Amino acid sequence: MNAIVEVHALRKEFRRRVRASGIRGVLQSFASPRQETVVALGGIDFRMEAGESLALIGPNGAGKSTTIKTLTGILHPTSGTATVLGMVPWKQRTQLALQLATVFGQRSQLWFHLPAGETFDLLAHIYELPRAEYRARRDELIERFDLGPLLGTSVRKLSLGQRMRCEIAASLLHRPRILFLDEPTIGLDVIAKQTIRELIRELNRNEGVSVLLTSHDAGDIEHLCKRVIVINHGVIAFDDRVSTLRRRHLQKKVIRIRLNESSVTLPALAHVEVLSRSDYGAKLEVDTRERAVAEVMAELGTLPLADITIEDPPMEEIIAEIYAARSTAARGVSEP
Amino acid sequence: MSASSSLLGIPRLLRKTVAVAEVTVASQLAYVGEQLVRTIFLVLILYTFTQLWNATNRFQDVEAVTGLSIAQLIWYLVFTESILLSAPGLRGTQVDEDVKSGDLAYRLAKPIPYPFFQLGADVGSRVFRFAINLVVGCLVALVVVGPIRLSPLSVAAAVGLTLTVFVADWVWIFSISLLSFWVEDTFGLHLLYRRLLMLLGGMLLPLEAYPEWLAAICRKLPFAYLVYHPSRLFVQHEPSGFGHARLMVLLIGVVGLLPLWTLYRFGLRRVSAQGG
């Protein structure tokens, strides 16, 4: 495989001024200013292969955005090395920018008072795209992202989901080889999230665009990425396939039952917690470390069942568990 | 990258800068009504000064002191106000905001250096605001003091010089804004710079109306080249002094490139991650 991102011992520290609260604290900080070092990245290592879709997840302040900003050349690391498409990002930022794209969910590159098409035209100039090539690409993206009806409307009048479709299309005009997405679905409704995920997945599959994604939304990770890096307190807590993450940290299963009769008394089941109960149904959680799901199913089989389903717990719970475990281990390291 | 290849890239960068300026103007056109409302202040200033000059003229011959008639003084004021009221807000350029909000990240991740992008955006919007102010100011001057004899050549020279002024002025405003990498708020510095331009640049009065000693000082300082000289050209009958003024304005801009480059270079190392 061909690595397009290589990160080795990448460390980023910030200096932050600290002072006590109140007027006295302010006066003291004038007399003897104090600074503390915040470790945003504590020497991380990873590789990303061409065409891969990789999720970078972690709680707020974990170092996700710092990683993306360092890999796009915006931040200079304190130490360590990184190459993206063979270039050192903070030394060759402008050159690198021609081959990558960034979409920050909470920021916009579109001109607020103008229709998105005007920003597209500007980006064609900025990325030095030949006119014919630009037009063909723009039309292709308009069709694929279904932007036709939106192009005459100024960006400020678009919904967040529509704007995000325009944002992603704008970042793809120059056919980037890597797409950095920083929380692309933040604030979107379910339908808009699905649309955005579908579009990103298509890009990855059909155009071979490598995707590095940060998100707090487990759905983004499950739908878009095969591999996940969990980062917390600036260090990597997990780096493997999403399926491995599930398997390794999956210690519970959720069983939903629907009954034919009302007010049936559930049997007492060891190591099973009743999460919710209604007249005709129940939601149960099995601790799989203590008890096999099959055993519980066998016991439930004595009930007048209309339907039964087994689910994995939501990805959020798995991620929260990893964060909690790492937080305990990493206590004492300052959070950015 | 070698120095020669960097220089060869400048026309390309300037083309991108012009494209940014064009989009900025298009964006400003989207709310031209709001821009017109902002000119109310200009209308009030022009009316007030017309009354003041007329009252002064009853006690002292204004033309003998300033070398300009009351009508010429008002038309001069139209131009100085158009230059100064078109400047970015006292909060400085977008830089302060970009640094604090983290939007700088988006701007830096594009194949156009941030200063060139901002030059296009700031000068583009300033040209637009200047045009609106000038048109409204000229209409008000026509109503309150009537027409004066304007030389098309002098007007063209004044407008041409003003465009150079916008770039030179931007270099200094942008440099002040870059200080936001180090200080929380650059408001005080922008305010100081703007007041110096107003007082020592001859915003309300042409330098001829200043006491001789003060006028001599002002003529040696850069501020007058950014306000007085283009405005004086506007009401002159011939474009004399255009070449010298243009050279000086270019010099002011070129000298400002050193602090700009230094601050930008070191400021970039201070960019911190917003939101993780």
XYZ file of C-alpha atoms in Angstrom:
612
model
C 0.000 0.000 0.000
C 0.974 3.573 -0.600
C 1.098 5.871 2.446
C -0.095 9.394 1.725
C 0.052 10.579 5.326
C 2.912 9.621 7.613
C 3.099 11.001 11.119
C 5.923 10.240 13.498
C 6.279 11.424 17.113
C 4.257 14.535 16.314
C 4.077 16.806 19.325
C 2.426 20.175 19.720
C 2.635 22.309 22.828
C 1.013 25.665 23.453
C 2.017 28.237 26.027
C -0.927 29.613 27.959
C -0.938 32.497 30.388
C -2.455 31.629 33.745
C -3.654 33.940 36.464
C -5.699 33.739 39.605
C -9.245 35.066 39.503
C -10.294 38.530 40.623
C -8.593 41.921 40.603
C -5.784 40.637 42.779
C -5.084 37.883 40.281
C -4.918 40.385 37.424
C -2.509 42.622 39.367
C -0.351 39.649 40.310
C -0.195 38.526 36.690
C 1.185 41.974 35.763
C 3.840 41.773 38.455
C 4.872 38.178 37.810
C 3.290 36.746 34.675
C 2.992 32.973 34.769
C 2.610 30.638 31.826
C 1.881 26.962 31.611
C 2.532 24.507 28.839
C -0.445 22.753 27.346
C 0.234 19.510 25.505
C -2.196 19.336 22.595
C -0.433 16.416 20.896
C 1.849 14.207 22.920
C 3.918 12.595 20.168
C 1.497 10.658 17.970
C 2.338 8.166 15.213
C 0.116 6.930 12.412
C -0.038 6.283 8.687
C -2.833 6.662 6.224
C -2.964 4.805 2.922
C -4.141 6.200 -0.395
C -7.891 5.809 -0.825
C -8.422 5.076 2.843
C -11.214 6.602 4.897
C -10.001 7.176 8.425
C -11.857 8.572 11.402
C -10.108 10.566 14.099
C -12.290 10.707 17.152
C -11.927 11.979 20.672
C -13.592 14.219 23.237
C -13.351 18.002 23.120
C -9.767 19.146 23.522
C -8.360 15.717 22.665
C -6.141 16.992 19.839
C -8.247 16.136 16.754
C -8.365 19.621 15.275
C -4.722 20.195 16.195
C -3.834 17.083 14.179
C -5.812 18.246 11.146
C -4.447 21.780 11.375
C -0.899 20.449 11.594
C -1.421 18.114 8.635
C -2.792 20.970 6.530
C 0.193 23.159 7.449
C -1.728 25.676 9.531
C 0.067 24.790 12.761
C 3.775 24.271 13.242
C 4.480 21.279 15.495
C 6.783 21.582 18.486
C 8.623 18.413 17.432
C 8.204 15.307 15.328
C 7.719 14.805 11.620
C 4.796 14.511 9.249
C 4.430 14.241 5.511
C 1.273 14.537 3.469
C 1.561 13.432 -0.161
C 5.311 13.502 0.342
C 5.326 17.141 1.474
C 6.014 18.643 4.881
C 2.752 20.536 5.466
C 4.030 23.495 7.493
C 6.887 24.058 5.052
C 5.004 23.513 1.769
C 1.522 24.643 2.756
C 0.610 26.498 -0.438
C 1.866 23.703 -2.717
C 0.059 21.113 -0.626
C -3.146 23.140 -0.628
C -3.467 22.484 -4.367
C -3.873 18.766 -3.671
C -5.959 18.662 -0.541
C -9.231 20.073 0.671
C -10.543 20.968 4.082
C -14.113 21.272 5.268
C -14.648 22.596 8.771
C -18.247 21.972 9.841
C -18.416 25.104 11.968
C -16.727 27.418 9.465
C -17.619 28.484 5.981
C -15.585 29.218 2.897
C -18.635 30.385 0.954
C -19.363 34.089 0.542
C -22.346 34.671 2.746
C -24.195 37.261 0.661
C -23.610 35.609 -2.720
C -24.886 32.441 -4.376
C -22.474 29.525 -3.939
C -21.674 29.582 -7.674
C -19.769 32.855 -7.195
C -17.500 31.206 -4.626
C -17.014 28.305 -7.044
C -15.818 30.779 -9.709
C -13.445 32.416 -7.220
C -12.040 29.054 -6.161
C -11.406 28.224 -9.827
C -9.142 31.306 -9.933
C -7.494 30.523 -6.625
C -6.771 26.904 -7.619
C -5.741 28.018 -11.134
C -8.153 25.653 -12.868
C -8.332 25.841 -16.679
C -11.717 27.284 -17.633
C -13.066 24.283 -19.585
C -11.864 21.819 -16.974
C -13.441 23.895 -14.197
C -16.801 24.133 -15.945
C -16.969 20.405 -16.571
C -16.074 19.639 -12.950
C -18.491 22.241 -11.582
C -21.371 20.869 -13.656
C -20.537 17.332 -12.565
C -20.571 18.340 -8.887
C -23.763 20.351 -9.290
C -25.455 17.249 -10.653
C -23.988 14.843 -8.122
C -24.735 17.081 -5.117
C -28.091 18.162 -6.568
C -27.135 21.823 -6.265
C -28.990 23.070 -9.361
C -31.974 24.519 -7.477
C -29.679 26.177 -4.898
C -27.278 27.980 -7.186
C -29.363 31.113 -7.609
C -29.885 31.581 -3.872
C -27.483 33.508 -1.674
C -25.711 31.314 0.872
C -27.268 33.111 3.835
C -30.684 31.863 2.744
C -29.704 28.192 2.509
C -30.402 25.658 5.231
C -27.390 24.240 7.076
C -27.664 20.945 5.174
C -27.857 22.708 1.807
C -24.933 24.927 2.748
C -22.843 21.942 3.762
C -23.508 20.274 0.399
C -22.261 23.453 -1.267
C -19.240 23.599 1.077
C -18.162 20.065 0.200
C -18.756 20.583 -3.520
C -16.675 23.790 -3.356
C -13.810 21.934 -1.750
C -13.833 19.277 -4.475
C -13.612 21.542 -7.514
C -9.843 21.099 -7.792
C -10.030 17.301 -7.477
C -8.124 16.997 -4.186
C -6.407 13.731 -3.355
C -7.173 14.042 0.345
C -10.230 15.486 2.005
C -9.935 16.635 5.622
C -13.356 16.860 7.213
C -13.613 18.433 10.654
C -17.051 17.593 12.068
C -18.851 17.852 8.710
C -22.273 16.819 10.031
C -22.374 18.970 13.163
C -25.783 20.541 13.656
C -27.405 18.733 10.720
C -30.720 16.902 10.905
C -30.917 13.135 10.282
C -31.774 13.404 6.586
C -29.062 15.972 5.875
C -26.521 13.835 7.748
C -27.438 10.812 5.633
C -27.104 12.811 2.425
C -23.694 14.188 3.376
C -22.445 10.757 4.457
C -23.650 9.210 1.208
C -21.883 11.865 -0.853
C -18.608 11.461 1.022
C -18.768 7.687 0.718
C -19.341 7.965 -3.028
C -16.349 10.257 -3.380
C -14.157 7.858 -1.515
C -15.308 4.872 -3.549
C -15.702 6.368 -7.006
C -12.933 8.965 -7.111
C -10.525 7.326 -4.687
C -10.369 10.490 -2.570
C -8.758 9.679 0.777
C -10.851 10.913 3.681
C -9.630 11.915 7.129
C -12.605 12.724 9.273
C -13.065 14.014 12.784
C -16.466 13.744 14.343
C -18.339 13.379 17.596
C -21.044 11.522 15.734
C -20.613 7.757 15.892
C -22.893 7.467 12.842
C -20.325 9.324 10.724
C -17.659 6.848 11.727
C -19.791 3.771 11.173
C -21.074 4.915 7.795
C -17.914 6.411 6.375
C -14.814 4.811 7.831
C -13.245 1.389 8.006
C -10.482 2.471 10.349
C -10.639 4.614 13.435
C -8.069 6.375 15.592
C -9.244 7.302 19.061
C -7.268 10.209 20.440
C -7.494 11.521 23.974
C -5.311 13.993 25.860
C -3.096 14.223 22.793
C -2.225 10.506 22.689
C -3.598 7.697 20.548
C -5.774 5.352 22.598
C -6.838 3.056 19.773
C -5.878 2.634 16.120
C -7.545 -0.211 14.257
C -10.578 -1.180 12.187
C -13.998 0.051 13.301
C -15.142 -3.582 13.509
C -12.240 -4.357 15.888
C -13.202 -1.405 18.030
C -16.691 -2.820 18.339
C -15.510 -6.340 19.060
C -12.888 -5.385 21.617
C -15.055 -2.999 23.528
C -18.355 -4.709 23.031
C -19.221 -6.131 26.392
C -22.948 -5.665 26.172
C -25.790 -6.571 23.846
C -29.230 -5.076 23.772
C -32.233 -7.395 23.324
C -35.613 -5.982 22.361
C -38.689 -8.169 22.744
C -42.260 -7.645 21.611
C -44.958 -9.745 23.316
C -48.308 -11.142 22.131
C -49.932 -10.590 25.508
C -49.938 -7.649 27.840
C -48.628 -7.522 31.414
C -46.525 -10.682 31.123
C -44.119 -11.021 34.065
C -40.491 -11.239 32.892
C -38.415 -14.012 34.473
C -35.566 -12.957 36.769
C -32.471 -13.058 34.531
C -28.977 -12.993 35.993
C -26.587 -10.354 34.553
C -29.412 -8.803 32.539
C -30.605 -5.274 33.176
C -34.094 -4.163 32.146
C -33.554 -0.826 30.417
C -37.226 -0.129 29.696
C -40.525 -1.924 29.959
C -43.986 -1.452 28.420
C -47.196 -3.547 28.381
C -46.226 -5.366 25.193
C -42.452 -5.111 25.188
C -39.116 -4.646 26.946
C -35.535 -3.562 26.281
C -32.859 -5.599 28.043
C -29.099 -5.277 28.305
C -26.943 -8.414 28.656
C -23.456 -8.303 30.158
C -21.716 -10.643 27.697
C -18.658 -11.037 29.923
C -20.839 -12.842 32.454
C -23.459 -14.483 30.353
C -23.904 -15.727 26.786
C -26.670 -14.083 24.786
C -27.871 -17.511 23.663
C -28.628 -18.493 27.240
C -30.727 -15.380 27.792
C -32.523 -15.990 24.492
C -33.349 -19.515 25.590
C -34.907 -18.245 28.811
C -36.857 -15.579 26.972
C -38.144 -18.256 24.565
C -40.622 -19.359 27.235
C -42.479 -16.027 26.886
C -45.288 -15.402 24.318
C -42.963 -13.603 21.910
C -44.163 -11.749 18.805
C -40.682 -10.512 17.875
C -37.131 -10.435 19.245
C -34.057 -8.484 18.057
C -30.448 -8.334 19.239
C -28.479 -5.122 18.821
C -25.039 -3.870 19.620
C -25.041 -0.910 21.950
C -24.645 2.441 20.194
C -21.119 3.389 19.131
C -21.375 6.414 21.440
C -21.281 4.136 24.440
C -18.208 2.289 23.179
C -16.384 5.537 22.514
C -17.399 6.984 25.865
C -16.012 3.875 27.525
C -12.635 4.276 25.784
C -12.497 7.978 26.678
C -13.263 7.215 30.283
C -10.595 4.514 30.456
C -7.930 6.762 28.904
C -8.897 9.747 31.031
C -8.106 7.749 34.132
C -4.766 6.622 32.694
C -3.776 10.036 31.395
C -4.766 12.080 34.425
C -2.205 14.730 35.096
C -1.610 15.676 31.451
C -2.967 19.154 30.744
C -5.860 19.390 28.376
C -5.748 21.962 25.551
C 11.610 28.253 -3.507
C 14.162 30.598 -5.079
C 13.736 34.365 -5.055
C 13.366 34.476 -8.851
C 10.625 31.827 -8.914
C 8.868 33.702 -6.083
C 8.960 36.881 -8.138
C 7.659 35.062 -11.212
C 4.694 33.934 -9.153
C 3.656 37.480 -8.257
C 1.546 38.186 -11.394
C -0.312 34.929 -10.708
C -0.928 35.966 -7.117
C -2.095 39.389 -8.215
C -4.597 37.805 -10.604
C -5.976 35.774 -7.685
C -6.050 38.929 -5.542
C -8.048 40.775 -8.204
C -10.484 37.824 -8.378
C -10.990 38.087 -4.585
C -11.539 41.853 -4.922
C -14.159 41.312 -7.641
C -16.103 38.836 -5.512
C -15.905 41.240 -2.565
C -17.410 44.034 -4.651
C -20.159 41.676 -5.848
C -20.817 40.763 -2.219
C -21.012 44.429 -1.195
C -23.492 45.070 -4.003
C -25.800 42.575 -2.330
C -26.601 45.137 0.339
C -26.078 48.465 -1.347
C -29.036 49.931 0.562
C -27.203 49.445 3.840
C -24.146 51.145 2.374
C -26.259 54.127 1.384
C -27.675 54.418 4.905
C -24.099 54.616 6.201
C -23.559 57.777 4.136
C -25.987 59.696 6.385
C -23.020 60.613 8.573
C -21.225 62.030 5.533
C -24.274 64.112 4.623
C -24.431 65.549 8.169
C -20.713 66.360 8.206
C -20.879 68.158 4.870
C -23.934 70.181 5.882
C -22.411 71.128 9.263
C -19.115 72.234 7.728
C -20.866 74.309 5.106
C -22.606 76.195 7.924
C -19.347 76.537 9.871
C -17.359 77.877 6.923
C -20.102 80.346 6.044
C -20.167 81.604 9.650
C -16.349 81.882 9.725
C -16.349 83.734 6.440
C -18.390 86.533 8.027
C -15.449 87.339 10.328
C -12.461 86.340 8.216
C -11.886 85.780 4.538
C -11.612 81.999 4.372
C -10.161 81.968 0.846
C -7.352 84.305 1.890
C -6.354 81.883 4.694
C -6.819 78.507 3.009
C -6.293 79.352 -0.627
C -9.615 77.663 -1.404
C -13.129 79.043 -1.710
C -15.835 77.726 0.628
C -17.236 75.639 -2.224
C -13.777 74.187 -2.927
C -13.314 73.460 0.792
C -16.551 71.491 0.867
C -15.616 69.565 -2.282
C -12.199 68.917 -0.688
C -14.008 67.620 2.398
C -16.122 65.327 0.201
C -12.929 63.649 -0.978
C -11.142 63.399 2.390
C -14.268 61.984 4.034
C -14.779 59.540 1.180
C -11.236 58.251 1.716
C -11.467 57.974 5.488
C -15.045 56.748 5.809
C -14.288 53.955 3.353
C -11.510 52.583 5.595
C -12.123 49.307 7.448
C -13.880 49.651 10.801
C -11.827 50.520 13.848
C -11.763 46.850 14.683
C -9.294 46.697 11.849
C -9.352 44.271 8.988
C -10.882 40.812 9.076
C -7.580 39.546 10.512
C -8.461 40.289 14.127
C -11.701 38.390 13.714
C -10.095 35.521 11.797
C -7.391 35.065 14.433
C -9.884 35.035 17.295
C -12.563 32.895 15.621
C -10.201 30.357 14.093
C -11.418 31.154 10.558
C -7.786 31.801 9.772
C -7.475 28.024 9.441
C -9.738 28.051 6.385
C -7.918 30.961 4.817
C -4.467 29.460 5.366
C -5.448 26.150 3.804
C -5.865 27.751 0.375
C -3.247 28.176 -2.356
C -3.238 31.953 -1.970
C -1.168 33.532 0.794
C -3.416 35.016 3.445
C -2.147 38.618 3.014
C -2.956 38.533 -0.711
C -6.438 37.185 -0.011
C -7.041 39.869 2.577
C -5.592 42.580 0.323
C -8.149 41.682 -2.348
C -11.022 41.515 0.127
C -10.167 44.735 2.000
C -9.201 46.913 -0.943
C -12.130 45.580 -3.000
C -14.655 46.532 -0.344
C -12.908 49.855 0.277
C -13.076 50.829 -3.401
C -16.772 50.061 -3.381
C -17.452 52.110 -0.225
C -15.295 54.956 -1.567
C -17.310 55.062 -4.802
C -20.609 55.206 -2.891
C -19.304 57.918 -0.529
C -17.912 59.968 -3.395
C -21.118 59.844 -5.425
C -23.302 60.743 -2.423
C -20.799 63.408 -1.264
C -20.682 65.051 -4.696
C -24.499 65.163 -4.845
C -24.651 66.783 -1.386
C -21.920 69.284 -2.315
C -23.834 70.171 -5.493
C -26.924 70.916 -3.411
C -25.301 72.823 -0.528
C -22.523 74.808 -2.265
C -23.128 74.250 -5.965
C -20.677 73.060 -8.601
C -17.018 74.068 -8.786
C -14.698 73.931 -11.751
C -13.151 70.458 -11.705
C -10.405 69.443 -14.093
C -11.041 65.968 -15.549
C -7.292 65.342 -15.541
C -6.947 66.324 -11.877
C -9.977 64.231 -10.903
C -8.543 61.224 -12.751
C -5.159 61.784 -11.065
C -6.846 62.109 -7.651
C -8.811 58.871 -8.112
C -5.721 57.060 -9.447
C -3.646 58.254 -6.507
C -6.410 57.234 -4.098
C -6.330 53.651 -5.389
C -2.591 53.571 -4.619
C -3.357 55.137 -1.213
C -5.766 52.284 -0.451
C -3.035 49.699 -0.989
C -0.409 51.638 1.015
C -2.882 52.338 3.817
C -3.902 48.665 3.815
C -0.281 47.595 4.352
C -0.191 49.556 7.630
C -3.716 48.639 8.764
C -3.003 44.967 8.071
C 0.280 45.171 9.988
C -1.542 46.634 13.008
C -4.146 43.869 12.745
C -1.422 41.217 12.676
C -0.516 42.327 16.188
C -3.658 40.474 17.272
C -1.433 37.385 17.271
C 0.195 38.885 20.369
C -2.357 41.241 21.939
C -5.994 40.625 22.806
C -7.325 43.728 21.092
C -5.823 46.029 18.477
C -8.636 48.577 18.768
C -6.455 51.201 20.525
C -3.728 50.981 17.888
C -6.200 51.242 15.022
C -7.818 54.217 16.740
C -4.468 55.956 17.170
C -3.514 55.368 13.521
C -6.896 56.646 12.308
C -6.707 59.782 14.465
C -3.220 60.535 13.191
C -4.524 60.234 9.634
C -7.405 62.562 10.426
C -5.457 65.232 12.296
C -2.093 65.200 10.584
C -3.417 64.064 7.200
C -5.643 67.121 6.712
C -9.063 65.551 6.860
C -11.117 68.542 7.935
C -8.873 71.310 6.635
C -6.299 71.488 3.880
C -2.754 71.934 5.202
C -2.751 75.539 3.926
C -5.196 76.366 6.747
C -2.862 74.945 9.430
C -0.408 77.168 11.320
C 2.788 77.287 9.298
C 4.889 75.339 11.795
C 2.290 72.540 11.979
C 1.812 72.475 8.220
C 5.599 72.133 7.816
C 5.608 69.112 10.130
C 2.562 67.542 8.465
C 4.123 67.910 5.021
C 7.102 65.847 6.198
C 4.955 63.088 7.701
C 3.419 60.256 5.630
C -0.193 60.906 6.718
C -0.758 63.885 4.401
C 0.130 61.742 1.382
C -2.724 59.407 2.244
C -5.418 62.063 2.697
C -4.419 65.642 1.847
C -2.586 65.130 -1.437
C -5.244 63.096 -3.290
C -8.003 65.413 -1.989
C -6.064 68.565 -2.954
C -5.542 67.099 -6.419
C -9.299 66.578 -6.704
C -10.097 70.312 -6.370
C -7.011 71.594 -8.217
C -7.187 72.932 -11.729
C -4.192 70.968 -12.924
C -2.695 67.655 -11.734
C 0.585 69.190 -10.534
C 2.345 67.245 -7.804
C 0.742 63.944 -8.848
C 4.023 62.229 -9.719
C 5.733 63.175 -6.462
C 2.685 62.247 -4.345
C 2.361 58.890 -6.103
C 6.025 58.106 -5.525
C 5.704 58.971 -1.842
C 2.544 56.857 -1.436
C 4.314 53.900 -3.081
C 7.254 54.441 -0.742
C 4.922 54.460 2.293
C 3.477 51.139 1.125
C 6.859 49.565 0.366
C 8.312 50.627 3.743
C 5.257 49.090 5.429
C 5.957 45.729 3.780
C 8.834 45.087 6.162
C 6.758 45.150 9.401
C 3.957 43.326 7.572
C 6.208 40.497 6.399
C 7.965 40.239 9.764
C 4.744 40.227 11.781
C 3.071 37.754 9.430
C 6.041 35.382 9.467
C 6.313 35.311 13.242
C 2.558 35.553 13.774
C 1.943 32.342 11.827
C 3.997 30.450 14.366
C 1.622 31.668 17.038
C -1.526 30.355 15.379
C -3.196 28.180 17.962
C -5.830 25.534 17.459
C -9.336 26.671 18.198
C -11.649 23.965 19.346
C -9.239 21.178 20.102
